[in-house]
Amino acid sequence: MNDLHDRALGAYLGFAIGDALGATVEFMLPREIAYQYGVHRDIVGGGWLKLMPGQVTDDTTMCLALGNALLAGGTQAMARHVQGDEALVRTIGDAYVKWFKSKPVDCGNTCRRGIMRYMHEGTLRGPLNPGDGGNGALMRNLPTVLATLGDDAAFERVSIAQARLTHHHPLSDAATLGLGRLLGLLLRGAPQIDCQQWVDQWVVEVPDFRFSPYRGYATAYVVDTVQTVLHYLTLHQDFEAALIATVNQGDDADTTGALVGMLAGARCGAANLPQRWLHRLQAPTVQAITEQTRGLLALAGPH
Ligand code: MN
Ligand code: MN
């Protein structure tokens, strides 16, 4: 396994670990978590979705749906994509419909509304909507980063196109592109100082995402999600410490956990993920992620 492959697998498996760990305490307040668990640090399932230990939620299964669509759509579709290569975006929309019809364990309201609109009207995007500031488009964009690594223009087009199927909001777009670019830096092994400088610059460009001083909101509003992710990712260099701190912030803990797991997993690589968490994930999930990581990196071409 080369370094890029190890970091990409670390990102995707780290994402699933964060989802499975955080889902137990999704929508809880930090003090409720402390009362019930002390510090929540084990993948035990449960939570409001009554999950099995190691079961992931919509965050991971929507990523897998998007990844499958990108693999089916192929690299040529991306290369010749001009704003409006409908075929690839329809493949993605169809994958979201198939995912939705598979009765996923959870589905956010904005995702549901967008998928229903695509199903019934066939439109690839909804109008700009101030209510579309949830983190649903952001949370599932990892496969786009892998499939377009090294081609920022393709990354931007495919990211926005997949996002607009369900979310049309400037801060959702900004978050999806920004965290995707940060992931791209980490995957290519950028030094910590470069990543830090990139983050510093980004929050100057998009002041809504400034996370210092951290306000402690970890909701599914994309601003709160990004602030929480950046706060804990930069506070802790260690994967386990970053992830435990994130999910114990509660609220949208599976999604903030997944995104911190993704970025911290890219930073440390799959070989350095905590084994006690990795072994808790369900085997089919690990297998699907492992296969997809290889395929998506192949789409991106040689590095
Ligand atoms: Mn979820
Ligand atoms: Mn969530």
PDB file of C-alpha atoms and ligand atoms in Angstrom:
ATOM      1  CA  MET A   1       0.000   0.000   0.000  1.00  0.00           C
ATOM      2  CA  ASN A   2       1.534   3.347  -0.968  1.00  0.00           C
ATOM      3  CA  ASP A   3       1.249   6.469   1.164  1.00  0.00           C
ATOM      4  CA  LEU A   4      -1.592   8.013  -0.843  1.00  0.00           C
ATOM      5  CA  HIS A   5      -3.619   4.821  -0.730  1.00  0.00           C
ATOM      6  CA  ASP A   6      -3.018   4.478   3.010  1.00  0.00           C
ATOM      7  CA  ARG A   7      -4.118   8.070   3.653  1.00  0.00           C
ATOM      8  CA  ALA A   8      -7.205   7.718   1.423  1.00  0.00           C
ATOM      9  CA  LEU A   9      -8.217   4.498   3.141  1.00  0.00           C
ATOM     10  CA  GLY A  10      -7.539   6.165   6.488  1.00  0.00           C
ATOM     11  CA  ALA A  11      -9.892   8.992   5.507  1.00  0.00           C
ATOM     12  CA  TYR A  12     -12.737   6.722   4.398  1.00  0.00           C
ATOM     13  CA  LEU A  13     -12.443   4.235   7.270  1.00  0.00           C
ATOM     14  CA  GLY A  14     -11.927   7.128   9.698  1.00  0.00           C
ATOM     15  CA  PHE A  15     -15.145   8.651   8.372  1.00  0.00           C
ATOM     16  CA  ALA A  16     -17.074   5.426   9.041  1.00  0.00           C
ATOM     17  CA  ILE A  17     -15.522   5.090  12.506  1.00  0.00           C
ATOM     18  CA  GLY A  18     -16.601   8.645  13.369  1.00  0.00           C
ATOM     19  CA  ASP A  19     -20.119   7.939  12.094  1.00  0.00           C
ATOM     20  CA  ALA A  20     -20.462   4.702  14.088  1.00  0.00           C
ATOM     21  CA  LEU A  21     -18.960   6.223  17.246  1.00  0.00           C
ATOM     22  CA  GLY A  22     -20.876   9.491  17.094  1.00  0.00           C
ATOM     23  CA  ALA A  23     -24.284   8.035  16.219  1.00  0.00           C
ATOM     24  CA  THR A  24     -24.649   6.697  19.769  1.00  0.00           C
ATOM     25  CA  VAL A  25     -24.767  10.233  21.113  1.00  0.00           C
ATOM     26  CA  GLU A  26     -26.382  12.057  18.177  1.00  0.00           C
ATOM     27  CA  PHE A  27     -28.744  14.834  19.322  1.00  0.00           C
ATOM     28  CA  MET A  28     -27.592  14.589  22.959  1.00  0.00           C
ATOM     29  CA  LEU A  29     -26.253  17.535  24.955  1.00  0.00           C
ATOM     30  CA  PRO A  30     -22.683  17.303  26.284  1.00  0.00           C
ATOM     31  CA  ARG A  31     -23.958  17.120  29.861  1.00  0.00           C
ATOM     32  CA  GLU A  32     -26.388  14.338  28.969  1.00  0.00           C
ATOM     33  CA  ILE A  33     -23.506  12.380  27.433  1.00  0.00           C
ATOM     34  CA  ALA A  34     -21.376  12.972  30.518  1.00  0.00           C
ATOM     35  CA  TYR A  35     -24.194  11.803  32.785  1.00  0.00           C
ATOM     36  CA  GLN A  36     -24.828   8.631  30.790  1.00  0.00           C
ATOM     37  CA  TYR A  37     -21.331   7.658  29.592  1.00  0.00           C
ATOM     38  CA  GLY A  38     -18.784   9.737  31.484  1.00  0.00           C
ATOM     39  CA  VAL A  39     -16.659  10.092  28.358  1.00  0.00           C
ATOM     40  CA  HIS A  40     -18.153   8.345  25.330  1.00  0.00           C
ATOM     41  CA  ARG A  41     -15.250   6.437  23.735  1.00  0.00           C
ATOM     42  CA  ASP A  42     -16.507   3.049  22.504  1.00  0.00           C
ATOM     43  CA  ILE A  43     -18.430   1.933  19.422  1.00  0.00           C
ATOM     44  CA  VAL A  44     -21.446   0.366  21.094  1.00  0.00           C
ATOM     45  CA  GLY A  45     -24.383   1.197  18.805  1.00  0.00           C
ATOM     46  CA  GLY A  46     -27.684   2.292  20.349  1.00  0.00           C
ATOM     47  CA  GLY A  47     -28.557   5.953  20.261  1.00  0.00           C
ATOM     48  CA  TRP A  48     -31.828   7.347  18.935  1.00  0.00           C
ATOM     49  CA  LEU A  49     -31.521   5.112  15.839  1.00  0.00           C
ATOM     50  CA  LYS A  50     -31.107   1.955  17.988  1.00  0.00           C
ATOM     51  CA  LEU A  51     -28.065   0.857  15.998  1.00  0.00           C
ATOM     52  CA  MET A  52     -26.142  -2.361  16.230  1.00  0.00           C
ATOM     53  CA  PRO A  53     -22.561  -1.939  17.468  1.00  0.00           C
ATOM     54  CA  GLY A  54     -20.443  -0.912  14.490  1.00  0.00           C
ATOM     55  CA  GLN A  55     -23.407   0.033  12.334  1.00  0.00           C
ATOM     56  CA  VAL A  56     -22.961   3.228  10.313  1.00  0.00           C
ATOM     57  CA  THR A  57     -25.698   5.689   9.306  1.00  0.00           C
ATOM     58  CA  ASP A  58     -26.691   7.816   6.318  1.00  0.00           C
ATOM     59  CA  ASP A  59     -23.390   9.706   6.379  1.00  0.00           C
ATOM     60  CA  THR A  60     -21.395   6.649   5.338  1.00  0.00           C
ATOM     61  CA  THR A  61     -24.060   4.993   3.187  1.00  0.00           C
ATOM     62  CA  MET A  62     -24.633   8.191   1.187  1.00  0.00           C
ATOM     63  CA  CYS A  63     -20.863   8.404   0.594  1.00  0.00           C
ATOM     64  CA  LEU A  64     -20.923   4.849  -0.685  1.00  0.00           C
ATOM     65  CA  ALA A  65     -23.875   5.678  -2.955  1.00  0.00           C
ATOM     66  CA  LEU A  66     -22.034   8.689  -4.409  1.00  0.00           C
ATOM     67  CA  GLY A  67     -18.842   6.667  -4.765  1.00  0.00           C
ATOM     68  CA  ASN A  68     -20.660   3.955  -6.690  1.00  0.00           C
ATOM     69  CA  ALA A  69     -22.156   6.549  -9.017  1.00  0.00           C
ATOM     70  CA  LEU A  70     -18.752   8.129  -9.669  1.00  0.00           C
ATOM     71  CA  LEU A  71     -17.304   4.717 -10.461  1.00  0.00           C
ATOM     72  CA  ALA A  72     -20.208   3.991 -12.799  1.00  0.00           C
ATOM     73  CA  GLY A  73     -20.015   7.454 -14.402  1.00  0.00           C
ATOM     74  CA  GLY A  74     -16.313   7.085 -14.992  1.00  0.00           C
ATOM     75  CA  THR A  75     -13.406   9.370 -15.370  1.00  0.00           C
ATOM     76  CA  GLN A  76     -14.162  10.327 -18.980  1.00  0.00           C
ATOM     77  CA  ALA A  77     -17.471  11.793 -17.956  1.00  0.00           C
ATOM     78  CA  MET A  78     -15.622  13.952 -15.453  1.00  0.00           C
ATOM     79  CA  ALA A  79     -12.882  14.976 -17.849  1.00  0.00           C
ATOM     80  CA  ARG A  80     -15.259  16.288 -20.496  1.00  0.00           C
ATOM     81  CA  HIS A  81     -17.703  17.583 -17.955  1.00  0.00           C
ATOM     82  CA  VAL A  82     -18.853  21.060 -18.693  1.00  0.00           C
ATOM     83  CA  GLN A  83     -21.382  22.712 -16.431  1.00  0.00           C
ATOM     84  CA  GLY A  84     -24.238  20.485 -17.338  1.00  0.00           C
ATOM     85  CA  ASP A  85     -22.744  17.086 -18.148  1.00  0.00           C
ATOM     86  CA  GLU A  86     -26.111  15.724 -17.265  1.00  0.00           C
ATOM     87  CA  ALA A  87     -25.275  12.067 -17.634  1.00  0.00           C
ATOM     88  CA  LEU A  88     -22.920  11.903 -14.672  1.00  0.00           C
ATOM     89  CA  VAL A  89     -25.176  14.006 -12.443  1.00  0.00           C
ATOM     90  CA  ARG A  90     -28.165  11.823 -13.352  1.00  0.00           C
ATOM     91  CA  THR A  91     -26.139   8.756 -12.447  1.00  0.00           C
ATOM     92  CA  ILE A  92     -25.505  10.383  -9.070  1.00  0.00           C
ATOM     93  CA  GLY A  93     -29.178  11.358  -8.664  1.00  0.00           C
ATOM     94  CA  ASP A  94     -30.244   7.822  -9.531  1.00  0.00           C
ATOM     95  CA  ALA A  95     -27.799   6.475  -6.938  1.00  0.00           C
ATOM     96  CA  TYR A  96     -29.345   8.731  -4.278  1.00  0.00           C
ATOM     97  CA  VAL A  97     -32.836   7.519  -5.252  1.00  0.00           C
ATOM     98  CA  LYS A  98     -31.702   3.894  -5.035  1.00  0.00           C
ATOM     99  CA  TRP A  99     -30.151   4.654  -1.650  1.00  0.00           C
ATOM    100  CA  PHE A 100     -33.364   6.347  -0.477  1.00  0.00           C
ATOM    101  CA  LYS A 101     -35.499   3.409  -1.597  1.00  0.00           C
ATOM    102  CA  SER A 102     -33.237   0.993   0.285  1.00  0.00           C
ATOM    103  CA  LYS A 103     -34.835   2.377   3.470  1.00  0.00           C
ATOM    104  CA  PRO A 104     -31.691   3.818   5.047  1.00  0.00           C
ATOM    105  CA  VAL A 105     -31.590   3.968   8.819  1.00  0.00           C
ATOM    106  CA  ASP A 106     -31.752   7.775   8.643  1.00  0.00           C
ATOM    107  CA  CYS A 107     -32.224  10.548   6.072  1.00  0.00           C
ATOM    108  CA  GLY A 108     -31.999  14.291   6.697  1.00  0.00           C
ATOM    109  CA  ASN A 109     -34.949  16.487   5.756  1.00  0.00           C
ATOM    110  CA  THR A 110     -33.140  18.499   3.085  1.00  0.00           C
ATOM    111  CA  CYS A 111     -31.706  15.347   1.518  1.00  0.00           C
ATOM    112  CA  ARG A 112     -35.150  13.767   1.499  1.00  0.00           C
ATOM    113  CA  ARG A 113     -36.764  16.804  -0.107  1.00  0.00           C
ATOM    114  CA  GLY A 114     -34.074  17.023  -2.797  1.00  0.00           C
ATOM    115  CA  ILE A 115     -34.180  13.331  -3.622  1.00  0.00           C
ATOM    116  CA  MET A 116     -37.990  13.438  -3.836  1.00  0.00           C
ATOM    117  CA  ARG A 117     -37.760  16.452  -6.165  1.00  0.00           C
ATOM    118  CA  TYR A 118     -35.289  14.631  -8.414  1.00  0.00           C
ATOM    119  CA  MET A 119     -37.484  11.521  -8.365  1.00  0.00           C
ATOM    120  CA  HIS A 120     -40.670  13.336  -9.282  1.00  0.00           C
ATOM    121  CA  GLU A 121     -39.438  16.211 -11.450  1.00  0.00           C
ATOM    122  CA  GLY A 122     -36.118  14.930 -12.754  1.00  0.00           C
ATOM    123  CA  THR A 123     -34.465  18.287 -12.029  1.00  0.00           C
ATOM    124  CA  LEU A 124     -30.788  18.216 -11.112  1.00  0.00           C
ATOM    125  CA  ARG A 125     -30.956  21.153  -8.719  1.00  0.00           C
ATOM    126  CA  GLY A 126     -33.410  23.154  -6.671  1.00  0.00           C
ATOM    127  CA  PRO A 127     -33.565  26.952  -6.420  1.00  0.00           C
ATOM    128  CA  LEU A 128     -31.346  28.843  -3.990  1.00  0.00           C
ATOM    129  CA  ASN A 129     -32.919  28.224  -0.604  1.00  0.00           C
ATOM    130  CA  PRO A 130     -31.958  29.856   2.719  1.00  0.00           C
ATOM    131  CA  GLY A 131     -33.218  26.667   4.393  1.00  0.00           C
ATOM    132  CA  ASP A 132     -30.640  24.489   2.619  1.00  0.00           C
ATOM    133  CA  GLY A 133     -27.811  25.296   5.038  1.00  0.00           C
ATOM    134  CA  GLY A 134     -27.668  21.800   6.525  1.00  0.00           C
ATOM    135  CA  ASN A 135     -24.554  19.651   6.301  1.00  0.00           C
ATOM    136  CA  GLY A 136     -25.972  16.870   4.071  1.00  0.00           C
ATOM    137  CA  ALA A 137     -24.103  17.774   0.881  1.00  0.00           C
ATOM    138  CA  LEU A 138     -20.878  18.408   2.794  1.00  0.00           C
ATOM    139  CA  MET A 139     -20.999  15.140   4.696  1.00  0.00           C
ATOM    140  CA  ARG A 140     -21.114  12.878   1.624  1.00  0.00           C
ATOM    141  CA  ASN A 141     -18.493  14.503  -0.624  1.00  0.00           C
ATOM    142  CA  LEU A 142     -15.460  12.370   0.289  1.00  0.00           C
ATOM    143  CA  PRO A 143     -15.678  10.140  -2.832  1.00  0.00           C
ATOM    144  CA  THR A 144     -15.552  13.215  -5.089  1.00  0.00           C
ATOM    145  CA  VAL A 145     -12.269  14.258  -3.484  1.00  0.00           C
ATOM    146  CA  LEU A 146     -10.749  10.829  -4.128  1.00  0.00           C
ATOM    147  CA  ALA A 147     -12.050  10.564  -7.703  1.00  0.00           C
ATOM    148  CA  THR A 148     -10.827  14.018  -8.763  1.00  0.00           C
ATOM    149  CA  LEU A 149      -7.566  14.244  -6.802  1.00  0.00           C
ATOM    150  CA  GLY A 150      -5.135  16.489  -8.679  1.00  0.00           C
ATOM    151  CA  ASP A 151      -7.841  18.101 -10.859  1.00  0.00           C
ATOM    152  CA  ASP A 152      -9.286  20.998  -8.890  1.00  0.00           C
ATOM    153  CA  ALA A 153     -11.620  22.113 -11.685  1.00  0.00           C
ATOM    154  CA  ALA A 154     -13.215  18.659 -11.890  1.00  0.00           C
ATOM    155  CA  PHE A 155     -13.375  18.531  -8.088  1.00  0.00           C
ATOM    156  CA  GLU A 156     -15.283  21.810  -7.991  1.00  0.00           C
ATOM    157  CA  ARG A 157     -17.728  20.918 -10.774  1.00  0.00           C
ATOM    158  CA  VAL A 158     -18.576  17.451  -9.471  1.00  0.00           C
ATOM    159  CA  SER A 159     -18.765  18.632  -5.839  1.00  0.00           C
ATOM    160  CA  ILE A 160     -21.215  21.411  -6.649  1.00  0.00           C
ATOM    161  CA  ALA A 161     -23.259  19.200  -8.982  1.00  0.00           C
ATOM    162  CA  GLN A 162     -23.651  16.399  -6.424  1.00  0.00           C
ATOM    163  CA  ALA A 163     -24.439  18.955  -3.719  1.00  0.00           C
ATOM    164  CA  ARG A 164     -27.111  20.784  -5.738  1.00  0.00           C
ATOM    165  CA  LEU A 165     -29.177  17.642  -6.148  1.00  0.00           C
ATOM    166  CA  THR A 166     -30.293  18.284  -2.556  1.00  0.00           C
ATOM    167  CA  HIS A 167     -28.748  21.511  -1.219  1.00  0.00           C
ATOM    168  CA  HIS A 168     -28.524  24.981  -2.779  1.00  0.00           C
ATOM    169  CA  HIS A 169     -26.997  27.391  -0.284  1.00  0.00           C
ATOM    170  CA  PRO A 170     -23.778  29.426  -0.534  1.00  0.00           C
ATOM    171  CA  LEU A 171     -22.411  28.268   2.822  1.00  0.00           C
ATOM    172  CA  SER A 172     -23.169  24.624   2.023  1.00  0.00           C
ATOM    173  CA  ASP A 173     -21.237  25.083  -1.227  1.00  0.00           C
ATOM    174  CA  ALA A 174     -18.367  26.852   0.555  1.00  0.00           C
ATOM    175  CA  ALA A 175     -18.151  24.165   3.229  1.00  0.00           C
ATOM    176  CA  THR A 176     -18.291  21.317   0.720  1.00  0.00           C
ATOM    177  CA  LEU A 177     -15.501  22.827  -1.379  1.00  0.00           C
ATOM    178  CA  GLY A 178     -13.379  23.959   1.563  1.00  0.00           C
ATOM    179  CA  LEU A 179     -13.309  20.749   3.578  1.00  0.00           C
ATOM    180  CA  GLY A 180     -12.825  18.850   0.305  1.00  0.00           C
ATOM    181  CA  ARG A 181      -9.749  20.930  -0.523  1.00  0.00           C
ATOM    182  CA  LEU A 182      -8.391  20.460   2.995  1.00  0.00           C
ATOM    183  CA  LEU A 183      -8.857  16.710   2.596  1.00  0.00           C
ATOM    184  CA  GLY A 184      -7.032  16.894  -0.742  1.00  0.00           C
ATOM    185  CA  LEU A 185      -4.075  18.604   0.952  1.00  0.00           C
ATOM    186  CA  LEU A 186      -3.937  15.966   3.680  1.00  0.00           C
ATOM    187  CA  LEU A 187      -4.194  13.120   1.156  1.00  0.00           C
ATOM    188  CA  ARG A 188      -1.216  14.483  -0.736  1.00  0.00           C
ATOM    189  CA  GLY A 189       0.747  14.546   2.527  1.00  0.00           C
ATOM    190  CA  ALA A 190       0.990  18.308   2.948  1.00  0.00           C
ATOM    191  CA  PRO A 191       2.926  19.310   6.086  1.00  0.00           C
ATOM    192  CA  GLN A 192       0.903  20.393   9.094  1.00  0.00           C
ATOM    193  CA  ILE A 193       2.058  24.009   8.766  1.00  0.00           C
ATOM    194  CA  ASP A 194       0.696  24.177   5.202  1.00  0.00           C
ATOM    195  CA  CYS A 195      -2.666  22.759   6.270  1.00  0.00           C
ATOM    196  CA  GLN A 196      -2.826  25.211   9.159  1.00  0.00           C
ATOM    197  CA  GLN A 197      -2.061  28.119   6.841  1.00  0.00           C
ATOM    198  CA  TRP A 198      -4.720  26.906   4.426  1.00  0.00           C
ATOM    199  CA  VAL A 199      -7.318  26.798   7.219  1.00  0.00           C
ATOM    200  CA  ASP A 200      -6.271  30.250   8.468  1.00  0.00           C
ATOM    201  CA  GLN A 201      -6.698  31.659   4.962  1.00  0.00           C
ATOM    202  CA  TRP A 202     -10.029  29.905   4.422  1.00  0.00           C
ATOM    203  CA  VAL A 203     -11.653  31.389   7.522  1.00  0.00           C
ATOM    204  CA  VAL A 204     -10.508  34.833   6.368  1.00  0.00           C
ATOM    205  CA  GLU A 205     -12.279  34.220   3.056  1.00  0.00           C
ATOM    206  CA  VAL A 206     -15.389  32.773   4.720  1.00  0.00           C
ATOM    207  CA  PRO A 207     -15.648  34.480   8.131  1.00  0.00           C
ATOM    208  CA  ASP A 208     -18.744  32.445   9.058  1.00  0.00           C
ATOM    209  CA  PHE A 209     -16.410  29.479   9.542  1.00  0.00           C
ATOM    210  CA  ARG A 210     -14.136  31.213  12.082  1.00  0.00           C
ATOM    211  CA  PHE A 211     -13.894  28.772  14.969  1.00  0.00           C
ATOM    212  CA  SER A 212     -11.774  30.607  17.517  1.00  0.00           C
ATOM    213  CA  PRO A 213     -13.054  31.231  20.123  1.00  0.00           C
ATOM    214  CA  TYR A 214     -15.092  28.047  19.669  1.00  0.00           C
ATOM    215  CA  ARG A 215     -18.780  28.645  20.440  1.00  0.00           C
ATOM    216  CA  GLY A 216     -19.571  25.025  21.246  1.00  0.00           C
ATOM    217  CA  TYR A 217     -22.390  24.558  18.723  1.00  0.00           C
ATOM    218  CA  ALA A 218     -22.284  21.232  16.878  1.00  0.00           C
ATOM    219  CA  THR A 219     -25.624  21.259  15.062  1.00  0.00           C
ATOM    220  CA  ALA A 220     -26.305  20.106  11.504  1.00  0.00           C
ATOM    221  CA  TYR A 221     -26.204  23.747  10.343  1.00  0.00           C
ATOM    222  CA  VAL A 222     -23.165  23.756   8.116  1.00  0.00           C
ATOM    223  CA  VAL A 223     -21.574  26.713   9.936  1.00  0.00           C
ATOM    224  CA  ASP A 224     -21.740  24.924  13.300  1.00  0.00           C
ATOM    225  CA  THR A 225     -20.516  21.692  11.723  1.00  0.00           C
ATOM    226  CA  VAL A 226     -17.488  23.293  10.066  1.00  0.00           C
ATOM    227  CA  GLN A 227     -16.556  25.234  13.209  1.00  0.00           C
ATOM    228  CA  THR A 228     -16.736  22.078  15.329  1.00  0.00           C
ATOM    229  CA  VAL A 229     -14.729  20.016  12.848  1.00  0.00           C
ATOM    230  CA  LEU A 230     -11.963  22.623  12.482  1.00  0.00           C
ATOM    231  CA  HIS A 231     -11.833  23.258  16.219  1.00  0.00           C
ATOM    232  CA  TYR A 232     -11.272  19.641  17.221  1.00  0.00           C
ATOM    233  CA  LEU A 233      -9.136  18.734  14.210  1.00  0.00           C
ATOM    234  CA  THR A 234      -6.653  21.491  15.027  1.00  0.00           C
ATOM    235  CA  LEU A 235      -6.886  21.127  18.822  1.00  0.00           C
ATOM    236  CA  HIS A 236      -5.765  17.469  18.755  1.00  0.00           C
ATOM    237  CA  GLN A 237      -3.192  15.966  16.398  1.00  0.00           C
ATOM    238  CA  ASP A 238      -4.004  12.446  17.613  1.00  0.00           C
ATOM    239  CA  PHE A 239      -6.854  10.673  15.765  1.00  0.00           C
ATOM    240  CA  GLU A 240      -8.403   9.127  18.856  1.00  0.00           C
ATOM    241  CA  ALA A 241      -8.196  12.288  20.971  1.00  0.00           C
ATOM    242  CA  ALA A 242      -9.692  14.428  18.192  1.00  0.00           C
ATOM    243  CA  LEU A 243     -12.561  12.037  17.593  1.00  0.00           C
ATOM    244  CA  ILE A 244     -13.459  11.488  21.256  1.00  0.00           C
ATOM    245  CA  ALA A 245     -13.496  15.230  21.901  1.00  0.00           C
ATOM    246  CA  THR A 246     -15.681  15.796  18.838  1.00  0.00           C
ATOM    247  CA  VAL A 247     -18.399  13.250  19.540  1.00  0.00           C
ATOM    248  CA  ASN A 248     -18.625  14.243  23.207  1.00  0.00           C
ATOM    249  CA  GLN A 249     -19.730  17.655  21.949  1.00  0.00           C
ATOM    250  CA  GLY A 250     -22.950  15.831  21.028  1.00  0.00           C
ATOM    251  CA  ASP A 251     -25.707  17.192  18.771  1.00  0.00           C
ATOM    252  CA  ASP A 252     -24.916  16.138  15.170  1.00  0.00           C
ATOM    253  CA  ALA A 253     -22.175  13.922  16.587  1.00  0.00           C
ATOM    254  CA  ASP A 254     -22.219  11.240  13.885  1.00  0.00           C
ATOM    255  CA  THR A 255     -21.633  13.836  11.161  1.00  0.00           C
ATOM    256  CA  THR A 256     -19.066  15.963  13.010  1.00  0.00           C
ATOM    257  CA  GLY A 257     -17.444  12.685  14.086  1.00  0.00           C
ATOM    258  CA  ALA A 258     -17.411  11.369  10.510  1.00  0.00           C
ATOM    259  CA  LEU A 259     -15.822  14.558   9.145  1.00  0.00           C
ATOM    260  CA  VAL A 260     -13.171  14.752  11.874  1.00  0.00           C
ATOM    261  CA  GLY A 261     -12.548  11.019  11.389  1.00  0.00           C
ATOM    262  CA  MET A 262     -12.115  11.645   7.657  1.00  0.00           C
ATOM    263  CA  LEU A 263      -9.607  14.493   8.014  1.00  0.00           C
ATOM    264  CA  ALA A 264      -7.721  13.027  10.991  1.00  0.00           C
ATOM    265  CA  GLY A 265      -7.746   9.628   9.255  1.00  0.00           C
ATOM    266  CA  ALA A 266      -6.128  11.147   6.169  1.00  0.00           C
ATOM    267  CA  ARG A 267      -3.582  12.785   8.450  1.00  0.00           C
ATOM    268  CA  CYS A 268      -2.536   9.544  10.181  1.00  0.00           C
ATOM    269  CA  GLY A 269      -3.294   6.928   7.496  1.00  0.00           C
ATOM    270  CA  ALA A 270      -5.219   3.659   7.743  1.00  0.00           C
ATOM    271  CA  ALA A 271      -2.268   1.840   9.283  1.00  0.00           C
ATOM    272  CA  ASN A 272      -2.481   4.109  12.334  1.00  0.00           C
ATOM    273  CA  LEU A 273      -6.240   3.971  12.960  1.00  0.00           C
ATOM    274  CA  PRO A 274      -7.129   2.578  16.411  1.00  0.00           C
ATOM    275  CA  GLN A 275      -7.628  -1.165  15.929  1.00  0.00           C
ATOM    276  CA  ARG A 276     -10.271  -1.417  18.650  1.00  0.00           C
ATOM    277  CA  TRP A 277     -12.513   0.890  16.595  1.00  0.00           C
ATOM    278  CA  LEU A 278     -11.619  -0.515  13.194  1.00  0.00           C
ATOM    279  CA  HIS A 279     -12.479  -4.049  14.297  1.00  0.00           C
ATOM    280  CA  ARG A 280     -15.868  -2.863  15.537  1.00  0.00           C
ATOM    281  CA  LEU A 281     -17.037  -1.702  12.092  1.00  0.00           C
ATOM    282  CA  GLN A 282     -19.238  -4.177  10.256  1.00  0.00           C
ATOM    283  CA  ALA A 283     -17.264  -6.281   7.780  1.00  0.00           C
ATOM    284  CA  PRO A 284     -19.373  -5.409   4.690  1.00  0.00           C
ATOM    285  CA  THR A 285     -18.829  -1.704   5.392  1.00  0.00           C
ATOM    286  CA  VAL A 286     -15.063  -2.137   5.619  1.00  0.00           C
ATOM    287  CA  GLN A 287     -15.051  -4.206   2.442  1.00  0.00           C
ATOM    288  CA  ALA A 288     -17.151  -1.696   0.474  1.00  0.00           C
ATOM    289  CA  ILE A 289     -14.933   1.182   1.619  1.00  0.00           C
ATOM    290  CA  THR A 290     -11.736  -0.701   0.803  1.00  0.00           C
ATOM    291  CA  GLU A 291     -12.901  -1.589  -2.707  1.00  0.00           C
ATOM    292  CA  GLN A 292     -14.265   1.866  -3.394  1.00  0.00           C
ATOM    293  CA  THR A 293     -11.113   3.630  -2.209  1.00  0.00           C
ATOM    294  CA  ARG A 294      -9.034   1.658  -4.693  1.00  0.00           C
ATOM    295  CA  GLY A 295     -11.476   2.296  -7.547  1.00  0.00           C
ATOM    296  CA  LEU A 296     -11.894   6.007  -6.883  1.00  0.00           C
ATOM    297  CA  LEU A 297      -8.143   6.602  -6.672  1.00  0.00           C
ATOM    298  CA  ALA A 298      -7.775   4.757  -9.985  1.00  0.00           C
ATOM    299  CA  LEU A 299     -10.330   7.172 -11.499  1.00  0.00           C
ATOM    300  CA  ALA A 300      -8.167  10.074 -10.373  1.00  0.00           C
ATOM    301  CA  GLY A 301      -5.277   8.620 -12.369  1.00  0.00           C
ATOM    302  CA  PRO A 302      -1.592   8.249 -11.526  1.00  0.00           C
ATOM    303  CA  HIS A 303      -0.003  10.481  -8.897  1.00  0.00           C
TER     304      HIS A 303
HETATM  305 MN    MN B   1     -26.207  10.114  10.250  1.00  0.00          MN
HETATM  306 MN    MN B   2     -25.968  13.344  11.694  1.00  0.00          MN
END
